[in-house]
Amino acid sequence: MAGSVNKVILVGNLGRDPEVRRLGSGEPVVNLRIATSETWRDKQSGEKKERTEWHSVVIFNENLAKVAEQYLKKGSKIYIEGQLQTRKWQDQSGVEKYTTEIVLQRFRGELTILDSRGQGGSDEYGEGSGAMEDRSGGGSSFGRSSPMGGGAAPRQPAMAGGGGGGGRSSSTHLDDDIPF
Amino acid sequence: MAGSVNKVILVGNLGRDPEVRRLGSGEPVVNLRIATSETWRDKQSGEKKERTEWHSVVIFNENLAKVAEQYLKKGSKIYIEGQLQTRKWQDQSGVEKYTTEIVLQRFRGELTILDSRGQGGSDEYGEGSGAMEDRSGGGSSFGRSSPMGGGAAPRQPAMAGGGGGGGRSSSTHLDDDIPF
Amino acid sequence: MAGSVNKVILVGNLGRDPEVRRLGSGEPVVNLRIATSETWRDKQSGEKKERTEWHSVVIFNENLAKVAEQYLKKGSKIYIEGQLQTRKWQDQSGVEKYTTEIVLQRFRGELTILDSRGQGGSDEYGEGSGAMEDRSGGGSSFGRSSPMGGGAAPRQPAMAGGGGGGGRSSSTHLDDDIPF
Amino acid sequence: MAGSVNKVILVGNLGRDPEVRRLGSGEPVVNLRIATSETWRDKQSGEKKERTEWHSVVIFNENLAKVAEQYLKKGSKIYIEGQLQTRKWQDQSGVEKYTTEIVLQRFRGELTILDSRGQGGSDEYGEGSGAMEDRSGGGSSFGRSSPMGGGAAPRQPAMAGGGGGGGRSSSTHLDDDIPF
DNA sequence: TTTT
DNA sequence: TTTT
C-alpha cells in the first residue's frame, strides 16, 4: 500500500548456532533462533515468573548473513532489525501451516553483536583493537552502509559506503570492519 | 532472559473493522488486522510488483482497546507498537497450529491514528464532542501516559499522567483526550 | 564503539517546505523541519495542554533527498527514520553552539509519506505520471532497497534491489517507483 | 498535533557514572551520558575511522531512574528508549543555548541493561539466580509494566502490572525484579 | 514553522 | 481483508 512501515526490533540471545544454507550463487542465507524474555512477580502468588518468546529470523542480506555465519553462535546476544513476514507451507501430511519470521531482506535490516568478543564461545572475531575504554561490554555493529552522513560536507567524517560505484550498502561496512 | 527487547512497529491500514470481545470484567480486548505493503518494479520483467503482508494485532491494553473500539474502522491508517508473541492452538481436527501476533499488553504498547477523521470510511468516528476537536485533521496519538517528562522541573509543561495517585499510564492520556 | 544503535523514529508534519542545497556533484541535500506534538489535560487546572517539539532533519541519502525535494511540502505528514548527530558551530559572534539533528546518511534511513497526494497543500506532488498511481491515496514508502527478502528462494516475490550490478539500495527502489 | 511519534532508540555505553539529583519529593532524576559509535574504513586512505556520538539522557521515569541509580555505572551497556526534547537555556554570559536530550518521561520510556552482572564494575546487582544458560552476556530489562498481555486469558502467563489498584507500570516490574 |  |  505504500505509506506503510513493517519493522521488528529484537535484542536477545541465540538459542542455538546459526543455520546456514547456500543459494545457487553460493551466498549464505542464515536462520537464527532468538529468545527474548520477560520476568515479573505474580501478584497473587508472589512467585517469580518468566516468559520466554522464541523468534525465527531469516537473513537474506548477504553481508549480514556472512557476519552471522562467522561471528554468531549459541548464546550470542544481538540486536537485530528486520520485518515481519508470514509464509504458508504444508507439513508432511499436507496440513497447511503458517510461519511468521523476522526477515532481513537483501540490503536491508540491521544486526549488531552485543556481547563481548568471543564471549559466547571460544574464538575471537575482532583483531585486537581494544579501542574504547567504555566498551567493556564490547560488541560489533553491522549496518547496511557506511556511517557517512553526506558527501563533501566536513560535518561527516568522510565519504564512504558507495565509494567508487557499486556501493551496496551493507557490504561496504562489512568489508571495512571484518577481517575476511 | 531479561536484557532483551521485543518490539514491533507497524504503520498500515486496517483490513476490516476492529473485532471486540469482552473479558469477564467487561474490559474490551480488540483484534485488528493490519496490512503493510511494499511495491517495486521487477528488474527482469519491468512489471510493477506488490507484496502485502497481513498482521494480527491483539490489544489487551485497556485504554488503547477502547480507542480502537471507538475510533478505528476498516481502512483506518495507524501507527502501532507492540510485541511479538506466538501461541499454539489446535484446530477442529486436533492439528497443532501456531499463530504469531503483535500484542499490546496491559499498560503497554502504543497506538496512533494517522488518518483524518472519517477518512477511512463513510461515517465519522468522533461523535461530535468538542473534546475530539484536536484530532480531526491529523490523527490522534494515544500513549500509555501523559506527555510529561518530569516532576517539578519547569522544563516540562506540567505535571500529569499520574497526578494524584493511580497513574496507570495509558488511562491517563485516554481520559484526558477522549470523551467517554 | 560498535555494538551500538543510534536510531530516531519520527511521525510528524513539516513546518515548512523542504530546503534543498546541492553538493558539488549536484546531489541534493535536504533539510526538513518536523513537528511532533502531544496533548494532555492538566490534572490541576483541567485545561487542555499541548507541547510541540521541533526536529531538524538532514537528508544526505540521495534517493530520499530526491523524494523529499519532489514530494514533500509544508504540512506533509511523514514517517522518518535516521540517527542522532550533534555538531558544533560558531555563530557570527564566535560563540560556540551545538545543534542536534536527525541525519539520514548515504544509503541509510527511511522516509515514508503518510498523507495523501497534495493533502498538505494546494498543489499535487505527483506530476501525473502513471508511475505514481500507487501513491495517491495512502502515502508512499521509500526505503533504501527493494522489498525482496532473498535471492532465488520462492518465498520472496522476486529478485530486485540490486538486480544487475550496482544495487545501491535506496536508489533502486526510488528508480522503480518514481518518475524521475 | 497528535498523530505523531517521537522515539529514540539507543544501544550504547555510559561514558561516566549516572548523575542523580532529587526532586523535592525525593524522587531521583537521573542524567546519563551515552556513547554510540560507528566504524568504517575510509575508501580513499584505507584507514580505519571511528565516529563516536555522545547523547544526553534524562530519566524522569521514577522506576527507571531508580534502576539507573542503582545498577548503572561508567561503562555499562544499555538499551534505552525515550523521546527527543530540545530545551533553551542561557549560559553564564547570557548567551542563549539549546540542548537536545533523550527524555524518559514519567511512566514512559524503556531501559534495559545489556551487559553482564557487574560487568561494568565491581559490585553485582543480581542476587545470583543463574537462570538461563544462553544468557552468558546477561543483562536486565526494566519496562514500564508487567509482561502481561491480557486479563483472564490463559494465553498470557498471568495478571500483573497493575494488580490491585495503583498499577504504575514501570514500578511494578521494578518492584518485582529488583531487590530493594 | 506543522498538525489537531 | 487494507491501501496505492
CSV table of N, CA, C and O in Angstrom, one decimal, chain A residues 1-13 35-39 50-55 77 83-87 91 95-100 102 105 108, chain B residues 1-13 35-39 50-55 77 83-87 91 95-100 102 105 108:
chain,number,residue,atom,x,y,z
A,1,MET,N,0.8,-1.2,0.0
A,1,MET,CA,0.0,0.0,0.0
A,1,MET,C,0.8,1.2,0.0
A,1,MET,O,0.4,2.3,-0.2
A,2,ALA,N,2.1,1.0,0.2
A,2,ALA,CA,2.9,2.2,0.3
A,2,ALA,C,2.4,3.0,1.5
A,2,ALA,O,1.4,2.7,2.1
A,3,GLY,N,3.2,3.9,2.0
A,3,GLY,CA,2.8,4.6,3.2
A,3,GLY,C,2.7,3.7,4.4
A,3,GLY,O,2.0,3.9,5.3
A,4,SER,N,3.5,2.6,4.3
A,4,SER,CA,3.5,1.7,5.4
A,4,SER,C,4.9,1.4,6.0
A,4,SER,O,5.9,1.6,5.3
A,5,VAL,N,4.9,0.9,7.2
A,5,VAL,CA,6.1,0.5,7.9
A,5,VAL,C,5.9,-0.9,8.5
A,5,VAL,O,4.9,-1.1,9.1
A,6,ASN,N,6.9,-1.7,8.4
A,6,ASN,CA,6.9,-3.0,8.9
A,6,ASN,C,8.2,-3.3,9.6
A,6,ASN,O,9.2,-3.7,8.8
A,7,LYS,N,8.3,-3.1,10.8
A,7,LYS,CA,9.7,-3.2,11.5
A,7,LYS,C,9.6,-4.0,12.8
A,7,LYS,O,8.7,-3.8,13.6
A,8,VAL,N,10.6,-4.9,12.9
A,8,VAL,CA,10.7,-5.6,14.2
A,8,VAL,C,12.1,-5.3,14.8
A,8,VAL,O,13.1,-5.4,14.0
A,9,ILE,N,12.2,-5.0,16.0
A,9,ILE,CA,13.4,-4.8,16.7
A,9,ILE,C,13.5,-5.8,17.9
A,9,ILE,O,12.7,-5.9,18.7
A,10,LEU,N,14.6,-6.6,17.8
A,10,LEU,CA,14.8,-7.6,18.9
A,10,LEU,C,16.2,-7.4,19.5
A,10,LEU,O,17.1,-7.2,18.8
A,11,VAL,N,16.2,-7.6,20.8
A,11,VAL,CA,17.5,-7.8,21.5
A,11,VAL,C,17.3,-9.1,22.3
A,11,VAL,O,16.5,-9.2,23.1
A,12,GLY,N,18.2,-10.1,21.9
A,12,GLY,CA,18.0,-11.4,22.6
A,12,GLY,C,19.2,-12.2,22.3
A,12,GLY,O,20.2,-11.8,21.8
A,13,ASN,N,19.1,-13.5,22.8
A,13,ASN,CA,20.2,-14.4,22.6
A,13,ASN,C,19.9,-15.6,21.7
A,13,ASN,O,18.7,-16.0,21.7
A,35,ALA,N,15.9,-15.8,21.5
A,35,ALA,CA,15.0,-15.8,22.6
A,35,ALA,C,15.0,-14.4,23.2
A,35,ALA,O,16.0,-13.7,23.4
A,36,THR,N,13.8,-13.9,23.5
A,36,THR,CA,13.6,-12.7,24.3
A,36,THR,C,12.8,-13.2,25.5
A,36,THR,O,12.0,-14.1,25.4
A,37,SER,N,13.0,-12.5,26.7
A,37,SER,CA,12.2,-13.0,27.8
A,37,SER,C,11.9,-11.8,28.7
A,37,SER,O,12.5,-10.8,28.7
A,38,GLU,N,10.9,-12.1,29.5
A,38,GLU,CA,10.4,-11.1,30.5
A,38,GLU,C,10.2,-11.8,31.8
A,38,GLU,O,9.8,-12.9,31.8
A,39,THR,N,10.5,-11.1,32.8
A,39,THR,CA,10.3,-11.7,34.2
A,39,THR,C,9.4,-10.7,35.0
A,39,THR,O,9.5,-9.5,34.8
A,50,GLU,N,8.6,-16.2,34.5
A,50,GLU,CA,9.3,-15.8,33.4
A,50,GLU,C,8.6,-16.3,32.1
A,50,GLU,O,8.1,-17.4,32.1
A,51,ARG,N,8.6,-15.5,31.1
A,51,ARG,CA,8.0,-15.9,29.8
A,51,ARG,C,9.1,-15.7,28.7
A,51,ARG,O,9.5,-14.6,28.5
A,52,THR,N,9.4,-16.7,28.1
A,52,THR,CA,10.4,-16.6,27.0
A,52,THR,C,9.7,-16.8,25.7
A,52,THR,O,8.9,-17.6,25.5
A,53,GLU,N,10.0,-15.9,24.8
A,53,GLU,CA,9.5,-15.9,23.5
A,53,GLU,C,10.6,-16.3,22.5
A,53,GLU,O,11.7,-15.7,22.6
A,54,TRP,N,10.3,-17.2,21.6
A,54,TRP,CA,11.3,-17.6,20.6
A,54,TRP,C,10.9,-17.0,19.2
A,54,TRP,O,9.8,-17.1,18.8
A,55,HIS,N,11.9,-16.5,18.6
A,55,HIS,CA,11.7,-15.8,17.3
A,55,HIS,C,12.6,-16.5,16.2
A,55,HIS,O,13.7,-16.8,16.4
A,77,LYS,N,24.5,-12.6,22.1
A,77,LYS,CA,23.5,-11.6,22.3
A,77,LYS,C,23.6,-10.6,21.2
A,77,LYS,O,24.6,-10.1,20.9
A,83,GLN,N,11.9,-7.3,9.2
A,83,GLN,CA,10.5,-7.1,9.0
A,83,GLN,C,9.7,-8.4,9.2
A,83,GLN,O,10.3,-9.5,9.0
A,84,LEU,N,8.5,-8.3,9.5
A,84,LEU,CA,7.6,-9.5,9.7
A,84,LEU,C,7.1,-10.0,8.4
A,84,LEU,O,6.6,-9.3,7.5
A,85,GLN,N,7.3,-11.3,8.2
A,85,GLN,CA,6.7,-12.0,7.1
A,85,GLN,C,6.1,-13.3,7.5
A,85,GLN,O,6.8,-14.1,8.2
A,86,THR,N,4.9,-13.6,7.0
A,86,THR,CA,4.3,-14.9,7.3
A,86,THR,C,4.2,-15.7,6.0
A,86,THR,O,3.8,-15.1,5.0
A,87,ARG,N,4.7,-16.9,6.1
A,87,ARG,CA,4.6,-17.7,4.9
A,87,ARG,C,3.8,-19.0,5.2
A,87,ARG,O,3.8,-19.5,6.3
A,91,ASP,N,2.8,-29.3,5.9
A,91,ASP,CA,3.7,-30.3,6.6
A,91,ASP,C,3.6,-31.6,5.8
A,91,ASP,O,2.9,-31.7,4.8
A,95,VAL,N,-1.0,-30.8,5.7
A,95,VAL,CA,-1.7,-29.8,6.5
A,95,VAL,C,-1.1,-28.4,6.3
A,95,VAL,O,0.1,-28.2,6.4
A,96,GLU,N,-2.0,-27.4,6.0
A,96,GLU,CA,-1.5,-26.1,5.8
A,96,GLU,C,-1.0,-25.5,7.2
A,96,GLU,O,-1.7,-25.5,8.2
A,97,LYS,N,0.2,-24.9,7.1
A,97,LYS,CA,0.7,-24.2,8.3
A,97,LYS,C,1.2,-22.8,7.9
A,97,LYS,O,1.5,-22.6,6.8
A,98,TYR,N,1.3,-22.0,8.9
A,98,TYR,CA,1.8,-20.7,8.7
A,98,TYR,C,3.0,-20.4,9.6
A,98,TYR,O,2.9,-20.8,10.8
A,99,THR,N,4.0,-19.8,9.1
A,99,THR,CA,5.1,-19.5,10.0
A,99,THR,C,5.4,-18.0,9.8
A,99,THR,O,5.5,-17.5,8.7
A,100,THR,N,5.6,-17.4,10.9
A,100,THR,CA,5.9,-15.9,10.9
A,100,THR,C,7.4,-15.7,11.3
A,100,THR,O,7.8,-16.3,12.3
A,102,ILE,N,11.0,-13.1,11.2
A,102,ILE,CA,11.6,-11.8,11.0
A,102,ILE,C,12.6,-11.9,9.9
A,102,ILE,O,13.6,-12.6,10.0
A,105,GLN,N,15.9,-8.6,4.5
A,105,GLN,CA,15.9,-8.7,3.1
A,105,GLN,C,17.3,-8.3,2.6
A,105,GLN,O,18.1,-7.7,3.2
A,108,ARG,N,18.9,-4.9,3.4
A,108,ARG,CA,18.0,-4.3,4.4
A,108,ARG,C,18.3,-5.0,5.8
A,108,ARG,O,18.9,-6.0,5.9
B,1,MET,N,14.7,-13.8,29.7
B,1,MET,CA,16.2,-13.6,30.0
B,1,MET,C,16.5,-12.3,30.5
B,1,MET,O,17.6,-12.1,31.0
B,2,ALA,N,15.6,-11.4,30.4
B,2,ALA,CA,16.0,-10.0,30.8
B,2,ALA,C,17.1,-9.6,29.8
B,2,ALA,O,17.6,-10.4,29.1
B,3,GLY,N,17.4,-8.3,29.9
B,3,GLY,CA,18.4,-7.9,28.9
B,3,GLY,C,17.9,-8.1,27.5
B,3,GLY,O,18.7,-8.2,26.6
B,4,SER,N,16.6,-8.1,27.3
B,4,SER,CA,16.1,-8.4,26.0
B,4,SER,C,15.0,-7.3,25.6
B,4,SER,O,14.5,-6.6,26.4
B,5,VAL,N,14.8,-7.2,24.3
B,5,VAL,CA,13.8,-6.3,23.7
B,5,VAL,C,13.0,-7.0,22.7
B,5,VAL,O,13.6,-7.8,21.9
B,6,ASN,N,11.7,-6.8,22.7
B,6,ASN,CA,10.8,-7.5,21.7
B,6,ASN,C,9.8,-6.4,21.3
B,6,ASN,O,8.8,-6.1,22.0
B,7,LYS,N,10.1,-5.8,20.1
B,7,LYS,CA,9.3,-4.7,19.7
B,7,LYS,C,8.9,-4.7,18.2
B,7,LYS,O,9.8,-5.0,17.4
B,8,VAL,N,7.7,-4.5,18.0
B,8,VAL,CA,7.2,-4.4,16.6
B,8,VAL,C,6.6,-3.0,16.4
B,8,VAL,O,5.8,-2.6,17.2
B,9,ILE,N,7.0,-2.4,15.3
B,9,ILE,CA,6.4,-1.1,14.9
B,9,ILE,C,5.8,-1.3,13.5
B,9,ILE,O,6.4,-1.7,12.5
B,10,LEU,N,4.5,-1.0,13.4
B,10,LEU,CA,3.8,-1.1,12.1
B,10,LEU,C,3.1,0.3,11.8
B,10,LEU,O,2.5,0.9,12.7
B,11,VAL,N,3.1,0.6,10.6
B,11,VAL,CA,2.2,1.7,10.0
B,11,VAL,C,1.5,1.0,8.9
B,11,VAL,O,2.1,0.6,7.9
B,12,GLY,N,0.2,0.9,9.0
B,12,GLY,CA,-0.6,0.3,7.9
B,12,GLY,C,-2.0,0.6,8.1
B,12,GLY,O,-2.4,1.4,8.9
B,13,ASN,N,-2.8,-0.1,7.3
B,13,ASN,CA,-4.3,0.1,7.3
B,13,ASN,C,-5.0,-1.1,7.7
B,13,ASN,O,-4.6,-2.2,7.5
B,35,ALA,N,-2.7,-4.3,7.3
B,35,ALA,CA,-1.9,-4.6,6.1
B,35,ALA,C,-0.7,-3.6,6.0
B,35,ALA,O,-0.9,-2.4,6.2
B,36,THR,N,0.4,-4.1,5.7
B,36,THR,CA,1.5,-3.3,5.3
B,36,THR,C,1.9,-3.8,3.9
B,36,THR,O,1.7,-5.0,3.6
B,37,SER,N,2.4,-2.9,3.0
B,37,SER,CA,2.8,-3.4,1.8
B,37,SER,C,4.0,-2.7,1.2
B,37,SER,O,4.3,-1.6,1.6
B,38,GLU,N,4.6,-3.3,0.2
B,38,GLU,CA,5.7,-2.8,-0.5
B,38,GLU,C,5.5,-2.9,-2.0
B,38,GLU,O,5.0,-3.9,-2.4
B,39,THR,N,6.0,-2.0,-2.7
B,39,THR,CA,5.9,-2.1,-4.1
B,39,THR,C,7.3,-1.9,-4.7
B,39,THR,O,8.1,-1.2,-4.2
B,50,GLU,N,3.8,-5.9,-6.1
B,50,GLU,CA,3.4,-5.5,-4.8
B,50,GLU,C,3.3,-6.7,-3.9
B,50,GLU,O,2.8,-7.8,-4.3
B,51,ARG,N,3.7,-6.6,-2.7
B,51,ARG,CA,3.6,-7.7,-1.7
B,51,ARG,C,3.0,-7.1,-0.5
B,51,ARG,O,3.5,-6.1,0.1
B,52,THR,N,1.8,-7.6,-0.1
B,52,THR,CA,1.1,-7.1,1.1
B,52,THR,C,1.3,-8.2,2.2
B,52,THR,O,1.2,-9.3,1.9
B,53,GLU,N,1.6,-7.6,3.3
B,53,GLU,CA,1.7,-8.5,4.5
B,53,GLU,C,0.6,-8.2,5.5
B,53,GLU,O,0.3,-7.0,5.7
B,54,TRP,N,0.0,-9.2,6.0
B,54,TRP,CA,-1.1,-9.1,6.9
B,54,TRP,C,-0.7,-9.4,8.3
B,54,TRP,O,-0.1,-10.4,8.6
B,55,HIS,N,-1.0,-8.5,9.2
B,55,HIS,CA,-0.6,-8.7,10.6
B,55,HIS,C,-1.8,-8.8,11.6
B,55,HIS,O,-2.7,-8.0,11.4
B,77,LYS,N,-5.8,4.2,8.9
B,77,LYS,CA,-4.3,4.1,8.9
B,77,LYS,C,-3.8,4.4,10.3
B,77,LYS,O,-4.2,5.4,10.9
B,83,GLN,N,4.4,-6.1,20.9
B,83,GLN,CA,5.5,-7.1,20.9
B,83,GLN,C,5.0,-8.4,20.3
B,83,GLN,O,3.8,-8.7,20.2
B,84,LEU,N,6.0,-9.2,19.8
B,84,LEU,CA,5.7,-10.4,19.1
B,84,LEU,C,5.4,-11.5,20.1
B,84,LEU,O,6.1,-11.7,21.1
B,85,GLN,N,4.3,-12.2,19.9
B,85,GLN,CA,4.0,-13.4,20.7
B,85,GLN,C,3.4,-14.5,19.8
B,85,GLN,O,2.6,-14.2,19.0
B,86,THR,N,3.9,-15.7,20.0
B,86,THR,CA,3.4,-16.8,19.2
B,86,THR,C,2.7,-17.7,20.2
B,86,THR,O,3.2,-18.1,21.3
B,87,ARG,N,1.5,-18.1,19.8
B,87,ARG,CA,0.8,-19.0,20.7
B,87,ARG,C,0.4,-20.3,19.9
B,87,ARG,O,0.2,-20.2,18.7
B,91,ASP,N,-6.6,-26.8,15.8
B,91,ASP,CA,-7.8,-26.6,15.0
B,91,ASP,C,-8.8,-27.7,15.3
B,91,ASP,O,-8.6,-28.6,16.2
B,95,VAL,N,-5.2,-30.6,15.0
B,95,VAL,CA,-3.9,-30.3,14.5
B,95,VAL,C,-3.3,-29.1,15.2
B,95,VAL,O,-4.0,-28.1,15.3
B,96,GLU,N,-2.1,-29.3,15.6
B,96,GLU,CA,-1.4,-28.2,16.3
B,96,GLU,C,-1.1,-27.0,15.3
B,96,GLU,O,-0.5,-27.3,14.3
B,97,LYS,N,-1.4,-25.9,15.7
B,97,LYS,CA,-1.0,-24.7,14.8
B,97,LYS,C,-0.4,-23.6,15.7
B,97,LYS,O,-0.6,-23.6,16.9
B,98,TYR,N,0.3,-22.8,15.1
B,98,TYR,CA,0.9,-21.7,15.8
B,98,TYR,C,0.5,-20.4,15.1
B,98,TYR,O,0.4,-20.3,13.9
B,99,THR,N,0.2,-19.4,15.9
B,99,THR,CA,-0.2,-18.1,15.4
B,99,THR,C,0.7,-17.0,16.1
B,99,THR,O,0.9,-17.0,17.3
B,100,THR,N,1.3,-16.2,15.2
B,100,THR,CA,2.1,-15.1,15.8
B,100,THR,C,1.4,-13.8,15.7
B,100,THR,O,0.8,-13.5,14.6
B,102,ILE,N,1.0,-9.5,17.1
B,102,ILE,CA,1.6,-8.4,17.8
B,102,ILE,C,0.6,-8.0,18.9
B,102,ILE,O,-0.5,-7.7,18.7
B,105,GLN,N,0.2,-5.4,25.4
B,105,GLN,CA,-0.2,-5.9,26.8
B,105,GLN,C,-0.8,-4.7,27.6
B,105,GLN,O,-0.7,-3.6,27.3
B,108,ARG,N,0.9,-1.4,28.1
B,108,ARG,CA,2.0,-1.3,27.2
B,108,ARG,C,1.5,-1.1,25.8
B,108,ARG,O,0.4,-1.2,25.4
